[in-house]
mmCIF file of C-alpha atoms in Angstrom:
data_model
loop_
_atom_site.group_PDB
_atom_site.id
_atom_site.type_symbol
_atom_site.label_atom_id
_atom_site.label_comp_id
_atom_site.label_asym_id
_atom_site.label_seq_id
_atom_site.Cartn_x
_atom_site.Cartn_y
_atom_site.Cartn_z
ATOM 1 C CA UNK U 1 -53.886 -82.166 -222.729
ATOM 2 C CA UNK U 2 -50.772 -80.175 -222.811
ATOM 3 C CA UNK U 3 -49.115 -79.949 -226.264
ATOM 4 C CA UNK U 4 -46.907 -82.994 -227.291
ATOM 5 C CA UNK U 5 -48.321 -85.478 -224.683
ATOM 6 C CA UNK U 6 -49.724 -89.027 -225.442
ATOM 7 C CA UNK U 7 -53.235 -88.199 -225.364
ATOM 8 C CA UNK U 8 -53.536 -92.262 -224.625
ATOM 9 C CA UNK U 9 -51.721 -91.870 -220.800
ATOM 10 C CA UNK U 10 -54.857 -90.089 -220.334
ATOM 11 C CA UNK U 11 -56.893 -92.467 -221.705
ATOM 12 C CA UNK U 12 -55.253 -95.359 -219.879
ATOM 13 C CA UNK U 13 -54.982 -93.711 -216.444
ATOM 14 C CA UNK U 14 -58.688 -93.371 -216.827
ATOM 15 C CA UNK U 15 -59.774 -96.825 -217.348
ATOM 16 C CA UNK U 16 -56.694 -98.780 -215.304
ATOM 17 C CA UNK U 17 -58.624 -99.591 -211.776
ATOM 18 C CA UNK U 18 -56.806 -97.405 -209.064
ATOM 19 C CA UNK U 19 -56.280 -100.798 -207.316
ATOM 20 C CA UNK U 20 -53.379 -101.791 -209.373
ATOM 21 C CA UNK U 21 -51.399 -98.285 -208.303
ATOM 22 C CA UNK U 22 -50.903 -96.663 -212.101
ATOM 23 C CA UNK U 23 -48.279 -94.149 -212.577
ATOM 24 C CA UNK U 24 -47.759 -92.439 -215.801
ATOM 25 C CA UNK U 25 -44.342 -91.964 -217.117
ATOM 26 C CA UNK U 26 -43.351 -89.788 -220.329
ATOM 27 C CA UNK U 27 -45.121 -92.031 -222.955
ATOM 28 C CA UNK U 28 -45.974 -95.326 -220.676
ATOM 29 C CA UNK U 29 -47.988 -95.977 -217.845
ATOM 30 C CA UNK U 30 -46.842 -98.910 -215.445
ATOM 31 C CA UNK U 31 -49.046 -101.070 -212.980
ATOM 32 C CA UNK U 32 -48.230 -102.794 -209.825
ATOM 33 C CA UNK U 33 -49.801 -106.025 -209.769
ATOM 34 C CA UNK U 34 -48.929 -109.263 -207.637
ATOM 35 C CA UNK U 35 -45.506 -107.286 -206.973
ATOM 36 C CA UNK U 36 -44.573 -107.322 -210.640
ATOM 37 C CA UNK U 37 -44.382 -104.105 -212.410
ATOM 38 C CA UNK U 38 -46.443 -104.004 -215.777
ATOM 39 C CA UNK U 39 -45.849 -101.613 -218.959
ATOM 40 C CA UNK U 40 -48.441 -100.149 -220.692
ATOM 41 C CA UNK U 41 -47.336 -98.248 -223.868
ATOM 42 C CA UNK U 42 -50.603 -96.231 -225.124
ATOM 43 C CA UNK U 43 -50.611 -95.850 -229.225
ATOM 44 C CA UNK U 44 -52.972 -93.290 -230.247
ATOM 45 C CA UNK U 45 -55.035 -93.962 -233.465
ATOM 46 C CA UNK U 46 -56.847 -90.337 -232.817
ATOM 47 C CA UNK U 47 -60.823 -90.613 -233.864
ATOM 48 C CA UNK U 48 -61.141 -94.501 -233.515
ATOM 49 C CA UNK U 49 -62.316 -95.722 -237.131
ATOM 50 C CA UNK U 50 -61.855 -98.672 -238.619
ATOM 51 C CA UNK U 51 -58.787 -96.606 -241.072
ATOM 52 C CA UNK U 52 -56.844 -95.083 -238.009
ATOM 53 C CA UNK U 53 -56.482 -98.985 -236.978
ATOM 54 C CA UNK U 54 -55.588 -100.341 -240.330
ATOM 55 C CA UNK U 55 -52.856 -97.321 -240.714
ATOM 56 C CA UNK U 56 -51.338 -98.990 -237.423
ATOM 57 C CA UNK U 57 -51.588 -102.220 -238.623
ATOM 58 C CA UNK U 58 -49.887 -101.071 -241.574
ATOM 59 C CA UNK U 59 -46.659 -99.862 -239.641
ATOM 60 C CA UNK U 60 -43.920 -102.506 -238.798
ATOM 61 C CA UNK U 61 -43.389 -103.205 -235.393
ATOM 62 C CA UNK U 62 -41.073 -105.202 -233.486
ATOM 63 C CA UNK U 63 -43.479 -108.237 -232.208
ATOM 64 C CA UNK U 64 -41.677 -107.111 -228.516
ATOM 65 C CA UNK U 65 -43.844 -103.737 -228.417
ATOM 66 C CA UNK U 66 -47.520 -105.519 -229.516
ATOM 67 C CA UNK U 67 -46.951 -107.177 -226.262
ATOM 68 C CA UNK U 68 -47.206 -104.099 -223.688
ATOM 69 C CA UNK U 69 -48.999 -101.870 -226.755
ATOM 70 C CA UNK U 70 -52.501 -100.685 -225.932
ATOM 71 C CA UNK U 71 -54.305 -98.985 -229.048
ATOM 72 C CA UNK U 72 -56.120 -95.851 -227.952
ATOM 73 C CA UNK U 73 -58.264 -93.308 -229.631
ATOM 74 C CA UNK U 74 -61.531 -90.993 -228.562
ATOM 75 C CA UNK U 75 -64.155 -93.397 -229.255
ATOM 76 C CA UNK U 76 -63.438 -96.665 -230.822
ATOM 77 C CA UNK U 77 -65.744 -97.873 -233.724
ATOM 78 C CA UNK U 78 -67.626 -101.160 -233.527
ATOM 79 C CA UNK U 79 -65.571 -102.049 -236.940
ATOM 80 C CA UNK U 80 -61.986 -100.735 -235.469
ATOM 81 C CA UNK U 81 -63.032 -103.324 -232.141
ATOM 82 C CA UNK U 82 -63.442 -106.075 -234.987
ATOM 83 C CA UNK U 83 -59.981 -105.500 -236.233
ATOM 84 C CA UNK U 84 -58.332 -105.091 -233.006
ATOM 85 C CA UNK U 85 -59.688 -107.934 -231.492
ATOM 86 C CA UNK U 86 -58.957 -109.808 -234.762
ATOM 87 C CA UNK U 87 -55.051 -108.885 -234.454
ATOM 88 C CA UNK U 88 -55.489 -109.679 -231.204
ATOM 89 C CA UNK U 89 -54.387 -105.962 -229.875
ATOM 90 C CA UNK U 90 -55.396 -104.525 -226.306
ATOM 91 C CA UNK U 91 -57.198 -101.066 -226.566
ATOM 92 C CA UNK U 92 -59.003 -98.783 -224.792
ATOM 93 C CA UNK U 93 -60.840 -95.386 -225.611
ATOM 94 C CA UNK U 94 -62.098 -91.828 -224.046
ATOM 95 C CA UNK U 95 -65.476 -92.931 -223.684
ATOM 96 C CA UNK U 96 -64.014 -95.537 -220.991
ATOM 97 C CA UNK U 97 -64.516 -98.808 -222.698
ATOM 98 C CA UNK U 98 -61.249 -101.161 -222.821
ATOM 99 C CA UNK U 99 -60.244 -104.596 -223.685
ATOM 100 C CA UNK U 100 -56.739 -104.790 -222.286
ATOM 101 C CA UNK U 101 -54.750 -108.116 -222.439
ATOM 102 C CA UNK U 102 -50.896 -107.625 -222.226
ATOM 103 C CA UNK U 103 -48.676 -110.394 -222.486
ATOM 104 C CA UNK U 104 -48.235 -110.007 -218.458
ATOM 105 C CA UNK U 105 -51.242 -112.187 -218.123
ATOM 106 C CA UNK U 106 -53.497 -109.694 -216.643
ATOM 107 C CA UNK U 107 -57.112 -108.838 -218.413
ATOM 108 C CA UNK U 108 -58.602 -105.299 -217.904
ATOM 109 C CA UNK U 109 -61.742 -105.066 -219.555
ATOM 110 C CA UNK U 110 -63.985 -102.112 -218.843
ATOM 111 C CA UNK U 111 -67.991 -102.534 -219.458
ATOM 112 C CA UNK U 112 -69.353 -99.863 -216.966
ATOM 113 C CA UNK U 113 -67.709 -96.562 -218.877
ATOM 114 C CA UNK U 114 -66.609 -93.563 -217.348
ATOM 115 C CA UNK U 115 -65.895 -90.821 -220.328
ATOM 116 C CA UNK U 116 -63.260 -88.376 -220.017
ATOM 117 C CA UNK U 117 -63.576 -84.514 -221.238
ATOM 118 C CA UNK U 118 -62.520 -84.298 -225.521
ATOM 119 C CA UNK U 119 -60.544 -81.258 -223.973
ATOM 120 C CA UNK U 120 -58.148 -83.275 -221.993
ATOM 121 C CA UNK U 121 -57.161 -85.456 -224.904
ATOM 122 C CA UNK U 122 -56.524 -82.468 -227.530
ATOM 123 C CA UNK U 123 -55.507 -78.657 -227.551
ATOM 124 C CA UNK U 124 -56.914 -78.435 -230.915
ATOM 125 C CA UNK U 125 -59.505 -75.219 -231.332
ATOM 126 C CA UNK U 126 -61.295 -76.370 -234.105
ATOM 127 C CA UNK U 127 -62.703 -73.062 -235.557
ATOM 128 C CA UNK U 128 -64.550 -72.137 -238.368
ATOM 129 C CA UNK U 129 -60.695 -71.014 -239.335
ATOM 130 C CA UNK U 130 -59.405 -74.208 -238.642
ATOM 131 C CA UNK U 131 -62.078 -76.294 -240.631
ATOM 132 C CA UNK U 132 -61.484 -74.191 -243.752
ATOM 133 C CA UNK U 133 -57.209 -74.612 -243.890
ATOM 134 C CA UNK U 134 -57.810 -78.388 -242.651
ATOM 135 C CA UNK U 135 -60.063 -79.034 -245.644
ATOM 136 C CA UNK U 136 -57.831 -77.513 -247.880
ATOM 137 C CA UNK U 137 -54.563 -79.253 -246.555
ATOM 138 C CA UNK U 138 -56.468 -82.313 -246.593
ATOM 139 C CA UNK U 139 -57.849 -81.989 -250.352
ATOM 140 C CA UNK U 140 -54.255 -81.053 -251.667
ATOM 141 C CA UNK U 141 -52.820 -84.359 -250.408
ATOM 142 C CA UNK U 142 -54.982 -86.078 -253.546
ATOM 143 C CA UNK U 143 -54.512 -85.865 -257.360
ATOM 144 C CA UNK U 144 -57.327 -84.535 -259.142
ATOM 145 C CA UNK U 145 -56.193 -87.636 -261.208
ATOM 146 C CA UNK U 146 -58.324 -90.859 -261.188
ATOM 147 C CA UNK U 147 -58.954 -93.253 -259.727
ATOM 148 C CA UNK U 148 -55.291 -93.698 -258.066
ATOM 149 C CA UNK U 149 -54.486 -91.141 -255.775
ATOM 150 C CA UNK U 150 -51.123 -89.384 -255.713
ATOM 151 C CA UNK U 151 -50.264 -88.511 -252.443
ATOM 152 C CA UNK U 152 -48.860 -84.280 -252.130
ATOM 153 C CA UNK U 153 -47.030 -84.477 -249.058
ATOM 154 C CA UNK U 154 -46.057 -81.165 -248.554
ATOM 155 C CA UNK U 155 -47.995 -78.261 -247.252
ATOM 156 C CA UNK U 156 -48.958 -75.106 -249.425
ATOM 157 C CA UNK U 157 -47.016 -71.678 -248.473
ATOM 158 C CA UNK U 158 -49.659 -69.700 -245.482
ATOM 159 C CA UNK U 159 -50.057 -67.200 -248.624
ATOM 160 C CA UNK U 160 -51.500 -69.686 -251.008
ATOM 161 C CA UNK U 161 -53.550 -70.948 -248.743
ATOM 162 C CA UNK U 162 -54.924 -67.806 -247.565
ATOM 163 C CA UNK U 163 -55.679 -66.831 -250.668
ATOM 164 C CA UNK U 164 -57.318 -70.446 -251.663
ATOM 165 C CA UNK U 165 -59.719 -70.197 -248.238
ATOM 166 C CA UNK U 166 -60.275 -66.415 -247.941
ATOM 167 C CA UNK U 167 -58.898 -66.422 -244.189
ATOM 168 C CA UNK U 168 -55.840 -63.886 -243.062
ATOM 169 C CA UNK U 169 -52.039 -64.981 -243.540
ATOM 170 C CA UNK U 170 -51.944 -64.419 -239.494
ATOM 171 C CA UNK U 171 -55.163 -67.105 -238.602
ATOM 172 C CA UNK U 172 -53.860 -69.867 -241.540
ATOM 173 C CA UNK U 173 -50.248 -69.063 -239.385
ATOM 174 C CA UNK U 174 -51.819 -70.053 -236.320
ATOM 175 C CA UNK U 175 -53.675 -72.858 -237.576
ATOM 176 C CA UNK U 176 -50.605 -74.351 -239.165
ATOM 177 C CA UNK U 177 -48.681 -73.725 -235.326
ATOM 178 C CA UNK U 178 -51.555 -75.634 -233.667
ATOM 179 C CA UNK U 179 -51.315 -78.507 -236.199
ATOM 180 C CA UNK U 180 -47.919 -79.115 -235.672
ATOM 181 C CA UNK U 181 -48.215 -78.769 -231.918
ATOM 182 C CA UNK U 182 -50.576 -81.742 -232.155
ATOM 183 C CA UNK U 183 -47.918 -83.558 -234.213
ATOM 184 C CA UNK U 184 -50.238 -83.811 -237.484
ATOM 185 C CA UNK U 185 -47.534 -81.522 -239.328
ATOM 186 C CA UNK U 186 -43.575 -81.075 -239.341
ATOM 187 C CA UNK U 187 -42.008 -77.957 -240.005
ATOM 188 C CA UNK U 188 -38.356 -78.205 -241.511
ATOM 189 C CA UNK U 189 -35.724 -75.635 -242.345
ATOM 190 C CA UNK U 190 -35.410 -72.309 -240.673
ATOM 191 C CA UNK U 191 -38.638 -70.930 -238.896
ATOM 192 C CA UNK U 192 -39.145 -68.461 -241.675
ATOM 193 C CA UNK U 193 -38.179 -67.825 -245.219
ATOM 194 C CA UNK U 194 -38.446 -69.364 -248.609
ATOM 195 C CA UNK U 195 -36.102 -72.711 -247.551
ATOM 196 C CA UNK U 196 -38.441 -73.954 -244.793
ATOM 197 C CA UNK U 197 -41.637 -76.068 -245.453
ATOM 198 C CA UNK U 198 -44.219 -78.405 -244.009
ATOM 199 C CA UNK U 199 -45.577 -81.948 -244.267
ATOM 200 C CA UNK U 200 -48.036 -83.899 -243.254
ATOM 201 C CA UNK U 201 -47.227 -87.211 -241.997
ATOM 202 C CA UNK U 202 -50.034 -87.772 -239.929
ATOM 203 C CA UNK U 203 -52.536 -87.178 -242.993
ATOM 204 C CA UNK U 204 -54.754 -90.195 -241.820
ATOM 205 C CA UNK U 205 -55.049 -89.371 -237.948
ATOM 206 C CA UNK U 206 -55.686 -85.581 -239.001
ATOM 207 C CA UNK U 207 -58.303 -86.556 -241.780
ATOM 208 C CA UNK U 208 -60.372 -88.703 -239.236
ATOM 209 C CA UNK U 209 -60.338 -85.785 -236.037
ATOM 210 C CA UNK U 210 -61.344 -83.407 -238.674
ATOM 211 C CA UNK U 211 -64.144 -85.382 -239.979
ATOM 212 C CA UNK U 212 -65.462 -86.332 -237.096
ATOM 213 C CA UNK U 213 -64.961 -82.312 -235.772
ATOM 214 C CA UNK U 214 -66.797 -81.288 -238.845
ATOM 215 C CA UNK U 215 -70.138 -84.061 -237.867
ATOM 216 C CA UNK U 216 -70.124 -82.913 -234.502
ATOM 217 C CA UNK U 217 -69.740 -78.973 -234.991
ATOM 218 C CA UNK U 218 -72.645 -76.557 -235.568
ATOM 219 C CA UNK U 219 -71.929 -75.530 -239.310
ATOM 220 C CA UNK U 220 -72.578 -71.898 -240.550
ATOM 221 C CA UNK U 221 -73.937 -72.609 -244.163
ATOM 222 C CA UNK U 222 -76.693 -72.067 -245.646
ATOM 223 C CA UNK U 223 -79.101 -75.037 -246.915
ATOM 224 C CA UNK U 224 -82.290 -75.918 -247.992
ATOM 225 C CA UNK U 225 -84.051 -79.036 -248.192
ATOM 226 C CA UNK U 226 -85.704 -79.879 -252.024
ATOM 227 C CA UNK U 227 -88.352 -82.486 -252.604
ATOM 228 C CA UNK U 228 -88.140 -84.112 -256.084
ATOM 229 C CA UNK U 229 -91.071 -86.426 -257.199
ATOM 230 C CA UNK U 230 -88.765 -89.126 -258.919
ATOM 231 C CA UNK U 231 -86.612 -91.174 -257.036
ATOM 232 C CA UNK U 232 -83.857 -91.796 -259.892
ATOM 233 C CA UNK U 233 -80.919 -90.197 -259.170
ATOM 234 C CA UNK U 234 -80.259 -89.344 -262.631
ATOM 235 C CA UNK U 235 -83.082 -87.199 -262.808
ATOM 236 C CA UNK U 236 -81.741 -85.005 -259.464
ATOM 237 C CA UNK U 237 -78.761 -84.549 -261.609
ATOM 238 C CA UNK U 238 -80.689 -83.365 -264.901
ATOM 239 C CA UNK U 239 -82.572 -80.952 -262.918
ATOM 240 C CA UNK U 240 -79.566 -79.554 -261.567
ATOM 241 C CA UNK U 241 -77.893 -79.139 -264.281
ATOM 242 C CA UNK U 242 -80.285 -77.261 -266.393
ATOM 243 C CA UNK U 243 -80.884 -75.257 -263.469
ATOM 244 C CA UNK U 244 -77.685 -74.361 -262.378
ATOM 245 C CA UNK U 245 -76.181 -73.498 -266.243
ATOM 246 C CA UNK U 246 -74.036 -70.921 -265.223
ATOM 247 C CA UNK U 247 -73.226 -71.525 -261.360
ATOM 248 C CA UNK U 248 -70.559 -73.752 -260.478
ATOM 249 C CA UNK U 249 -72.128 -77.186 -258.455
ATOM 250 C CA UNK U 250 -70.912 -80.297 -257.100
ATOM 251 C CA UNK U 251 -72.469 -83.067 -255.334
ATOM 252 C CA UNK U 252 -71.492 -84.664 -252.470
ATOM 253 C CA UNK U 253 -72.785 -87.368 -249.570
ATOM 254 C CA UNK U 254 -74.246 -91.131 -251.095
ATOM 255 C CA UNK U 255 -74.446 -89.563 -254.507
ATOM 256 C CA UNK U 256 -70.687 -88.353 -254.842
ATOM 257 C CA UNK U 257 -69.363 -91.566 -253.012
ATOM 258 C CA UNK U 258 -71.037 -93.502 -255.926
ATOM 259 C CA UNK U 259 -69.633 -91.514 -258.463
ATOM 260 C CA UNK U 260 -65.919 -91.828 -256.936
ATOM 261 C CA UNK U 261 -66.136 -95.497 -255.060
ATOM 262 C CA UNK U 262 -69.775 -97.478 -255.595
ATOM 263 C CA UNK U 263 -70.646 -99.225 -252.673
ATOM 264 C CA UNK U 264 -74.349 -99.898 -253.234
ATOM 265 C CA UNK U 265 -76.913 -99.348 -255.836
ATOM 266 C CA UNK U 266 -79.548 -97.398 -253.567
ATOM 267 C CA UNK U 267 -78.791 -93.654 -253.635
ATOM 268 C CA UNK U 268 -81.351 -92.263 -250.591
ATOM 269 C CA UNK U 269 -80.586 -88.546 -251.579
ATOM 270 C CA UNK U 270 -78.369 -85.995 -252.750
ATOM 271 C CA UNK U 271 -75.802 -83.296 -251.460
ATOM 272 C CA UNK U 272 -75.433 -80.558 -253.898
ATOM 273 C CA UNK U 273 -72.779 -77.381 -253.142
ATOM 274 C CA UNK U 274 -72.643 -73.970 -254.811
ATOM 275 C CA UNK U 275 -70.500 -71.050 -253.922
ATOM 276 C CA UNK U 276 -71.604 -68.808 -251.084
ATOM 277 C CA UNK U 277 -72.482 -65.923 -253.169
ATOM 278 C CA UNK U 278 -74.677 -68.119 -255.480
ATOM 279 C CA UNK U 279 -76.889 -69.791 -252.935
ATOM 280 C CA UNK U 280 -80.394 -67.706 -252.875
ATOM 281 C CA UNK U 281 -80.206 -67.336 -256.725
ATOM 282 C CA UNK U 282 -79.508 -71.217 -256.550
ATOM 283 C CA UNK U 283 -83.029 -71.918 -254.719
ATOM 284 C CA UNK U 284 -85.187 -69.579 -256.822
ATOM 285 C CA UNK U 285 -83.848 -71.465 -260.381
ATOM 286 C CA UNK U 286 -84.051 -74.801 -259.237
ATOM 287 C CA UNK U 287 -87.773 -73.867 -257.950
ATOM 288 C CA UNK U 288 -88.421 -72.962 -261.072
ATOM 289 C CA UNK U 289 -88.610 -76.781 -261.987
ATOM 290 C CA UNK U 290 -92.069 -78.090 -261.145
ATOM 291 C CA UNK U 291 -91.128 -81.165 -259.539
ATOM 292 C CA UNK U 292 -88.508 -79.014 -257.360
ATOM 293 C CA UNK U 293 -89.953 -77.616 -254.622
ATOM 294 C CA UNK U 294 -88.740 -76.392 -250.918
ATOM 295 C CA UNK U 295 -89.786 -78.598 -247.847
ATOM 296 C CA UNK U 296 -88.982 -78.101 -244.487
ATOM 297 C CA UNK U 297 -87.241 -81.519 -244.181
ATOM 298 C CA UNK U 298 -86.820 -84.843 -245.613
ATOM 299 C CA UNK U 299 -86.191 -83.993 -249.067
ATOM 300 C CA UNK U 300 -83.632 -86.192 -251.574
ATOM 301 C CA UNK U 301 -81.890 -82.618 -252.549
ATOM 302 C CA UNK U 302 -79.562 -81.138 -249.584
ATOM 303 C CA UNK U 303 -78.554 -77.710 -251.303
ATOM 304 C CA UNK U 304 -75.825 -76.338 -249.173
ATOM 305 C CA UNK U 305 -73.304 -73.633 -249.790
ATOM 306 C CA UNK U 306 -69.868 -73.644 -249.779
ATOM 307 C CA UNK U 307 -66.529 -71.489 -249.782
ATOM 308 C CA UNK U 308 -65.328 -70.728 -253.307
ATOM 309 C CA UNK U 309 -62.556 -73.061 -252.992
ATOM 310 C CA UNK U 310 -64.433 -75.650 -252.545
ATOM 311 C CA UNK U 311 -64.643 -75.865 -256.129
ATOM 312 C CA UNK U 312 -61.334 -75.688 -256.904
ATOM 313 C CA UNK U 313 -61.220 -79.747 -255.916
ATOM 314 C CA UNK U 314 -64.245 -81.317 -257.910
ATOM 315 C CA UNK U 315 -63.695 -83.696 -260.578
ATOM 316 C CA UNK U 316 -66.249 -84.735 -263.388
ATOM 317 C CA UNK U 317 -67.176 -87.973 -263.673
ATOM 318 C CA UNK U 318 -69.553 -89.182 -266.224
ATOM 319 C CA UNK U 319 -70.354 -85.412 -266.171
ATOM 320 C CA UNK U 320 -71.498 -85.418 -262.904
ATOM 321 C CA UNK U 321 -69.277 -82.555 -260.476
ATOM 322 C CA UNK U 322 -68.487 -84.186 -257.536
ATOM 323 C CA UNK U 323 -66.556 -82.728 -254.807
ATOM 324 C CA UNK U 324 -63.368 -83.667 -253.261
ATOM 325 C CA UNK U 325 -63.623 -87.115 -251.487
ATOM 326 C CA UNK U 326 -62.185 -85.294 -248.349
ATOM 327 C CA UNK U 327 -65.396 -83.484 -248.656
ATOM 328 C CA UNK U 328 -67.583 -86.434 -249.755
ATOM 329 C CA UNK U 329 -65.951 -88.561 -247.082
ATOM 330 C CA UNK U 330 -66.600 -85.963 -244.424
ATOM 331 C CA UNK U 331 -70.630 -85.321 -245.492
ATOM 332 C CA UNK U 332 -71.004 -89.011 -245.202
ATOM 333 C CA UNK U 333 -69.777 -89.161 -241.476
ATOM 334 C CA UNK U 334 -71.686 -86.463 -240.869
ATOM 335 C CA UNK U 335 -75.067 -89.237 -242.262
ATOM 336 C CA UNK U 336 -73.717 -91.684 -240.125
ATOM 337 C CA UNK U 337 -75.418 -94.868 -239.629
ATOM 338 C CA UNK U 338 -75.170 -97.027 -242.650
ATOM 339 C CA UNK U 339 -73.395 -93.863 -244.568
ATOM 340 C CA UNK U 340 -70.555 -94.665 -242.269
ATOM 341 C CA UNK U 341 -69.857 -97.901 -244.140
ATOM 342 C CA UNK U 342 -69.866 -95.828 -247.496
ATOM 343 C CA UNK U 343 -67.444 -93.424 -245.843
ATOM 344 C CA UNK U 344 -64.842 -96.325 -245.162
ATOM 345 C CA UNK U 345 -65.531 -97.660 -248.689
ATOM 346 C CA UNK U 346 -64.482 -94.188 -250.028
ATOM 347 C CA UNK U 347 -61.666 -93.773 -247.857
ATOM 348 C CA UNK U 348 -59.925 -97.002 -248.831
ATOM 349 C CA UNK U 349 -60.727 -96.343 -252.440
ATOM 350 C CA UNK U 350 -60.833 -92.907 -253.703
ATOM 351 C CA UNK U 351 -58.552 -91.253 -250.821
ATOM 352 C CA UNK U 352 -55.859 -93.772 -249.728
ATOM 353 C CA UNK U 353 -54.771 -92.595 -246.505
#
């Protein structure tokens, strides 16, 4: 996709049959159909979850454009299908799939899916670079404050957050060019110097393409899996904390989403961070614990490490560390399956956007 293009033409162009002659104009596509031209007018939601269609739905529209608007995104969720089809919106996504009903009369449905490359809908490179200043840009957009979330809508100076993420001024500059290239950021003022700034006003469309980046990507961290004998999650969290007295921890995944937004009583296991530097010492004093022991998979602790500014975004609750819900929210998608509920749940309650 070439910067500043409707990644949804390409999405509609894709699933529109060839028989109805489309031709894609700057941010519409148009159909020939019994002699009558038809307007298509792609609005991209980005990732496809059930948020990135409730952000649209929160927009006011004039009721003209829902009639030639077609909702369009990577891969859309089975939840964002039950809300579109609820409000009675047209859609399609990359994977091919597409339920298109404009007020033209015509019905487009596609149940046989032809997929289009992620690399024609994005010019995104989401690097190991990239996933660190994301994260941070993400996590500074919510109040350590709970359990309302203040929105911070401006973007950090490329010094402070090179300092915060331990990645060069030059690589958090080109980051910052490739986010607002993909329209997540706006830079105002003059292109350098102390008067000139970035925000973020497409927070919610950036926070789903980077979560769903960070499930599919191979990650570089170090983890171990822990088997613990008892199943009550308040035991995982006294063993932690009398083995981890003097390294900094959080926990993350179904264990931090119940700290910050409970969704459901059953806690299957437990994502636990400490800093990079800290992780080998980590393993060898939990170990120490006899019912802590290291398995090769399958067990309810997930130690992981995790850059030191990580940290800088946990909250205490009950006196329990959890990470940042950007974090939490992320590890959760990651789970999928029934975590992906939980990860909604969060994102409605403890992140906002």
């Amino acid at each position: 996709m070439k910067s500043g293009n409707n990644p949804g033409i390409a999405v509609l162009m894709n699933v529109v049959p060839p028989a109805m002659m489309p031709v894609d104009g700057i941010n519409h596509v148009e159909l020939r159909y019994n002699g009558t031209t038809i307007r298509l007018d792609p609005e991209w939601i980005g990732e496809g979850f059930p948020a990135d269609v409730r952000i649209l739905l929160n927009k006011a529209r004039n009721p003209e454009q829902r009639g030639t608007m077609v909702v369009t995104a990577r891969r859309m969720s089975p939840g964002a299908v039950e809300l579109l089809t609820e409000h009675r919106l047209s859609w399609a996504d990359a994977a091919g799939h597409a339920e298109i009903t404009p007020d033209s009369g015509i019905y487009i449905s596609r149940q046989k899916p032809k997929p289009i490359p992620r690399r024609m809908l994005t010019g995104m490179n989401w690097s190991p670079s990239a996933k660190r200043v994301v994260e941070y840009i993400l996590s500074r957009q919510i109040s350590a404050v709970s359990p309302a979330p203040t929105p911070w809508s401006s973007i950090d100076r490329i010094s402070l957050i090179a300092e915060a993420t331990g990645i060069s001024p030059s690589s958090v500059a080109k980051v910052l060019l490739m986010l607002d290239n993909e329209g997540y950021t706006s830079k105002f003022g003059p292109e350098r110097g102390p008067t000139s700034w970035r925000e973020l006003p497409q927070r919610g469309r950036l926070l789903s393409d980077w979560a769903a980046w960070y499930k599919r990507s191979t990650h570089s961290e170090e983890s171990a899996e822990l088997h613990v004998l008892s199943r009550e999650p308040r035991d995982w969290q006294r063993y932690i904390s009398q083995g981890l007295t003097t390294t900094p921890w959080a926990v993350s995944g179904w264990l931090g989403a119940s700290a910050l937004a409970p969704f459901t009583t059953s806690v299957p296991d437990m994502i636990v961070y400490v800093p990079d530097k800290d992780f080998e010492s980590s393993i060898e004093r939990l170990t120490r614990h006899d019912d802590m022991t290291v398995v090769d998979r399958g067990g309810r602790v997930h130690l992981r490490s995790a850059p030191r500014f990580t940290f800088e975004f946990d909250r205490h609750i009950d006196g329990l560390p959890v990470a940042s819900p950007v974090r939490v929210y992320a590890d959760l998608v990651r789970s999928g399956g029934r975590a992906l509920e939980a990860a909604e749940h969060l994102r409605e309650i403890a992140i906002g956007f």
